[in-house]
mmCIF file of C-alpha atoms in Angstrom:
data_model
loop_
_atom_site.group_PDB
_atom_site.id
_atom_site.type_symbol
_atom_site.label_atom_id
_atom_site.label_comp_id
_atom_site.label_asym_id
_atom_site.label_seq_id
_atom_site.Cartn_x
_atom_site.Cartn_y
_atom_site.Cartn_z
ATOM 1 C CA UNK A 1 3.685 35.294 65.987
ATOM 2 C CA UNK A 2 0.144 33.876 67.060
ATOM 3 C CA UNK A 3 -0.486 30.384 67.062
ATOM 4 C CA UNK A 4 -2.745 28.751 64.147
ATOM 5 C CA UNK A 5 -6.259 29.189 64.236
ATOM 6 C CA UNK A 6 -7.947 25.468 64.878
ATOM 7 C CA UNK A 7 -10.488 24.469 62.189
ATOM 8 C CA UNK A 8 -12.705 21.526 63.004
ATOM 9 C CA UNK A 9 -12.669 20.093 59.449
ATOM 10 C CA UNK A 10 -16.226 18.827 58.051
ATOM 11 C CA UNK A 11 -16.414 15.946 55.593
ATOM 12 C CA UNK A 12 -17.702 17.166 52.898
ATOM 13 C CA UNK A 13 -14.627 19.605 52.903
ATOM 14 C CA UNK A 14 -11.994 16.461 52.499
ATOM 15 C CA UNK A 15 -14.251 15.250 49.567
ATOM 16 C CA UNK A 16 -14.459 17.665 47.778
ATOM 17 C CA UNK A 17 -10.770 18.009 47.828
ATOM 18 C CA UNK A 18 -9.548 14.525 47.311
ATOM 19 C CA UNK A 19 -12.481 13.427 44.958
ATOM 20 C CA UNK A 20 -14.186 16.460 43.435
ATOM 21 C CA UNK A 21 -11.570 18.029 40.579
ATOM 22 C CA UNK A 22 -11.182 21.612 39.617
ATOM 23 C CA UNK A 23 -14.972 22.706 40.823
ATOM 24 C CA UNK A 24 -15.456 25.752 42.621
ATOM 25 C CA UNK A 25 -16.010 24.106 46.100
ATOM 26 C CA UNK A 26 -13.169 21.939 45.525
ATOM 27 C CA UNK A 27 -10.305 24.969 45.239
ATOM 28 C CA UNK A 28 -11.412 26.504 48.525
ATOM 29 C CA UNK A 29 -11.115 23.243 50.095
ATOM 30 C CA UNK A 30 -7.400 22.407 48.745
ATOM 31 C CA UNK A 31 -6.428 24.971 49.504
ATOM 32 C CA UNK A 32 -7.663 24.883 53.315
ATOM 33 C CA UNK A 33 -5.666 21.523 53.371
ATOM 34 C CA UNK A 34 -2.624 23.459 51.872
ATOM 35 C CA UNK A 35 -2.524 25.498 54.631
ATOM 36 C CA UNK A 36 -2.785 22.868 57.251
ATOM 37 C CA UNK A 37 0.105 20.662 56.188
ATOM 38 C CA UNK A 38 2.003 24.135 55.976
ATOM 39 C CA UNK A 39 1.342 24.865 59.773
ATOM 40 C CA UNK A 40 -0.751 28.257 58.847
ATOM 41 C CA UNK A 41 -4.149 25.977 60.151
ATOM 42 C CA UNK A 42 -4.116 23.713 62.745
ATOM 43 C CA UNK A 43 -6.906 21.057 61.141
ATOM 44 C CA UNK A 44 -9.043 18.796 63.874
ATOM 45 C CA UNK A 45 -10.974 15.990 62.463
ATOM 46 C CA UNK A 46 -13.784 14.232 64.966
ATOM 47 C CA UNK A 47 -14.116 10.484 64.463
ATOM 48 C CA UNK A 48 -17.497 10.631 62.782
ATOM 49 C CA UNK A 49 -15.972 12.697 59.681
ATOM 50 C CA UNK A 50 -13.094 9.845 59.501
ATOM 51 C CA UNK A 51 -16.097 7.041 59.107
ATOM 52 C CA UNK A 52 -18.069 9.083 56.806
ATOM 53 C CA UNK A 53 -15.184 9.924 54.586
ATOM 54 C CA UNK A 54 -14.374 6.438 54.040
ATOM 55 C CA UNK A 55 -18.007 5.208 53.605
ATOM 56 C CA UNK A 56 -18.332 8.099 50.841
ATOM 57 C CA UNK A 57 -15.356 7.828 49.101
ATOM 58 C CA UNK A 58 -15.991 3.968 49.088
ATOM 59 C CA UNK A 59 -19.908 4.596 47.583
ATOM 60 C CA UNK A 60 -18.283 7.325 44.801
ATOM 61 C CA UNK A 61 -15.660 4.987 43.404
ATOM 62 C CA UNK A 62 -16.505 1.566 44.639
ATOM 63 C CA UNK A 63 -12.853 0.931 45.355
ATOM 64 C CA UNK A 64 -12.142 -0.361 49.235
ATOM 65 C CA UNK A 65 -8.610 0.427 48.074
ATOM 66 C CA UNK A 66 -8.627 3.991 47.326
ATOM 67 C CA UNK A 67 -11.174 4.446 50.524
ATOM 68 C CA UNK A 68 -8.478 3.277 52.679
ATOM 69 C CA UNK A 69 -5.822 5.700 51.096
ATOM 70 C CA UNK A 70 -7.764 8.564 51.235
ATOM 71 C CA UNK A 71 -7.633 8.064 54.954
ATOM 72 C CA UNK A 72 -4.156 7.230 55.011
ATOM 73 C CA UNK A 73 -3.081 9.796 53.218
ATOM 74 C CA UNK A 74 -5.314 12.384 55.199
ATOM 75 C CA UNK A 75 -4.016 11.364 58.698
ATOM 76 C CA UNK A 76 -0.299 11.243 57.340
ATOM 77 C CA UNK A 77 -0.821 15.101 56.843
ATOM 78 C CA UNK A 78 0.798 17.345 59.262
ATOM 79 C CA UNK A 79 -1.076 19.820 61.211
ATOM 80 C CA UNK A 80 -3.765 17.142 61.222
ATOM 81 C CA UNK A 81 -5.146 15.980 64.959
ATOM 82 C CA UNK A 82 -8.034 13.243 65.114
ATOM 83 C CA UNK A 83 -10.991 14.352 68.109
ATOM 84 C CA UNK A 84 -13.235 11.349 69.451
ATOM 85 C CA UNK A 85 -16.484 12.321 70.627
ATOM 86 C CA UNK A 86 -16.540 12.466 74.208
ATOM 87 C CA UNK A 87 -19.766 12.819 76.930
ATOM 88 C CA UNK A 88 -19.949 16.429 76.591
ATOM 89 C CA UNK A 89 -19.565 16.145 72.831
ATOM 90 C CA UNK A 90 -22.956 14.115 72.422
ATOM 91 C CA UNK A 91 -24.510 16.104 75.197
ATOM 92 C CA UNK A 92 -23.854 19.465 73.346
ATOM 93 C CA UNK A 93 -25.033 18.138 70.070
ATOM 94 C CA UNK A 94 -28.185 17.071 71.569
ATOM 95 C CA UNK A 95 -28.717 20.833 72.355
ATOM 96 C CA UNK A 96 -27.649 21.729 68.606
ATOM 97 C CA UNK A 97 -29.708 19.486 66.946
ATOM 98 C CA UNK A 98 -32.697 21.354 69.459
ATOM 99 C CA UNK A 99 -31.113 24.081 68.345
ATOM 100 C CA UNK A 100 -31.197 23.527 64.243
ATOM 101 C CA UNK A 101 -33.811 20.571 63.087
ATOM 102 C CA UNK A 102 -36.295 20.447 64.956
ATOM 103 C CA UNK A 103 -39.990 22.158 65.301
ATOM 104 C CA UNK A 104 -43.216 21.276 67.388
ATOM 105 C CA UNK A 105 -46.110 20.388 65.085
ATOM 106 C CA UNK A 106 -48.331 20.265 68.132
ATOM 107 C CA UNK A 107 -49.674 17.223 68.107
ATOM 108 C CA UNK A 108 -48.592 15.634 71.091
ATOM 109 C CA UNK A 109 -45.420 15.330 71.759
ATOM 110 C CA UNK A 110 -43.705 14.196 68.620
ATOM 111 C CA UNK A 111 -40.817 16.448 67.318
ATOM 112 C CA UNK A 112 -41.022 17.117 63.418
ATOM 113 C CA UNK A 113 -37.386 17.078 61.488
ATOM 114 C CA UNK A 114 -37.142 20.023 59.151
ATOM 115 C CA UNK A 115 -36.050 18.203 55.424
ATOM 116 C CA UNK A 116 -32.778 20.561 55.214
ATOM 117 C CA UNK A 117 -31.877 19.788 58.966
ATOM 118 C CA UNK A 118 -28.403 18.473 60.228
ATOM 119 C CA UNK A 119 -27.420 15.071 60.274
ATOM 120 C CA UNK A 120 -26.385 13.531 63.529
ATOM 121 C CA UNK A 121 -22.588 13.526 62.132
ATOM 122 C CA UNK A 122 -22.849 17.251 61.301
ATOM 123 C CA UNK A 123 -24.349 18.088 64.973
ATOM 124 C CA UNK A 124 -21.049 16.348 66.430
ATOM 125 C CA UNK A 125 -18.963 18.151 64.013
ATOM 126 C CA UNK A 126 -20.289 21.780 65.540
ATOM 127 C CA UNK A 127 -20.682 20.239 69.863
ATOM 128 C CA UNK A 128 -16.219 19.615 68.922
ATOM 129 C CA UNK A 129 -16.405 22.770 67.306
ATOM 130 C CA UNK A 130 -17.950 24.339 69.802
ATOM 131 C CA UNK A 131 -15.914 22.625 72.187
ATOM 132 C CA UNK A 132 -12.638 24.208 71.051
ATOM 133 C CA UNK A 133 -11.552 27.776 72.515
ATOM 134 C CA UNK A 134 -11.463 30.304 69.514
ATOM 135 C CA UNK A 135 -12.096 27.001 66.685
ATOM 136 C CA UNK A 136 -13.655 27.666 63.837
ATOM 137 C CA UNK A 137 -16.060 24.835 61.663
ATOM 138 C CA UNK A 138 -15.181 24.580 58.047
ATOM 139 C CA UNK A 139 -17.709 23.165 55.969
ATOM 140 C CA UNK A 140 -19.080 23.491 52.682
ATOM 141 C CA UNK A 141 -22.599 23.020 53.984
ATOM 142 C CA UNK A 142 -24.914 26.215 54.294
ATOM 143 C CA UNK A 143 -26.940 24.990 57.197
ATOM 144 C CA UNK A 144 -24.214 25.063 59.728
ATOM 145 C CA UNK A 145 -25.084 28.497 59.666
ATOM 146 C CA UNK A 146 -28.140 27.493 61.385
ATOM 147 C CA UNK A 147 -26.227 27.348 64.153
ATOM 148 C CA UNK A 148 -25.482 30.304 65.938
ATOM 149 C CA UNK A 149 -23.912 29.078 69.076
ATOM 150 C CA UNK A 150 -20.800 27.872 66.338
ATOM 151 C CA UNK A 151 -18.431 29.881 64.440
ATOM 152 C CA UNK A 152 -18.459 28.093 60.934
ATOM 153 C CA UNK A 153 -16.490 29.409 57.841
ATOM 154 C CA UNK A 154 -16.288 28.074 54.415
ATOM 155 C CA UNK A 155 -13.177 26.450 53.120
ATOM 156 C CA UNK A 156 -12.370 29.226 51.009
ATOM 157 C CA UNK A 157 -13.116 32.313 53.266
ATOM 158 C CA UNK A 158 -10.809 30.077 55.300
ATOM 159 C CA UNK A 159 -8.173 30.087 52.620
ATOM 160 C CA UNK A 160 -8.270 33.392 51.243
ATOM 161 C CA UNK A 161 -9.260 31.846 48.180
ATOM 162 C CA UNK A 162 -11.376 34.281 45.669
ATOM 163 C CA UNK A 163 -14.681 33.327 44.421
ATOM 164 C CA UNK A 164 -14.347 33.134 40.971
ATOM 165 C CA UNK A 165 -17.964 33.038 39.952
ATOM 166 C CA UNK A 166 -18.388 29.391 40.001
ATOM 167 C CA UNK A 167 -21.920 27.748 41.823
ATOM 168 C CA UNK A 168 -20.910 26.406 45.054
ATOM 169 C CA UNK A 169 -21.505 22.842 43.480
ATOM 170 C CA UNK A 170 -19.975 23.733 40.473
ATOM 171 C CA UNK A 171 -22.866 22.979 38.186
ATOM 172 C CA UNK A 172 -22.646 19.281 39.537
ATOM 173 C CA UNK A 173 -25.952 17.563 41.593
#
């Protein structure tokens, strides 16, 4: 029996599970979790996604409270292993934000951000990714696919899950 395929888990992923409800990006994502605490996934969460997971479930409900048990409850899952950025991490997403955001606009030598560019949080998401023999980067976000030098998957092509016809944001902003 092979071992289970690694998936460096992105945060919008873990939202949409434990806050969004019933949506069409939110079924693909429980589902990926599903098959974590079974043992079918092996899920890797960097630091940064641990912060920003707390910092947006605290500014969607305003409750400290159920911030904190979000996280709780996440790192009590099994399967689930927690990746600090290291050196090489911040080096290599140095070279994928290079890679992804930015352009020249030729005027000396300022750097121009493109408006639909990755946020440092995301580039260290994809460097761990990146990082981890045969890993794959699950995220809900289109523009990882900017990146070529990462493998990155949806939650539910992850999962198995069939697209039922929803919108990815399931007619919500």
């Amino acid at each position: 029996m092979p071992a289970p395929r690694v998936v460096v888990i992105d945060t919008n992923v873990i939202i949409d599970a434990f806050v969004r409800s019933g949506d069409g990006r939110s079924l693909g994502s429980i589902e990926l979790l599903r098959r974590v605490e079974k043992g079918d996934l092996i899920g890797v969460l960097p630091t940064p996604v641990l912060v920003e997971i707390y910092y947006v479930v605290l500014d969607t409900t305003k409750d400290p409270g159920r911030a904190q048990r979000t996280l709780r409850t996440l790192l009590q899952l099994p399967n689930i292993m927690v990746q600090a950025v290291e050196g090489h991490h911040a080096m290599a997403a140095a070279e994928i934000i290079q890679e992804s955001n930015y352009v020249r606009l030729g005027k000396g030598d300022k750097l121009g951000r493109r408006s639909q560019g990755l946020s440092t949080v995301d580039a260290l998401v994809l460097a761990i990714g990146r990082s981890i023999p045969d890993a794959v980067v699950c995220s809900n976000e289109g523009r990882f696919s900017q990146v070529r030098s990462v493998r990155t998957m949806r939650p539910r092509e992850i999962a198995g899950v069939q697209d039922r016809g929803y919108p990815l944001n399931g007619g919500r902003p």
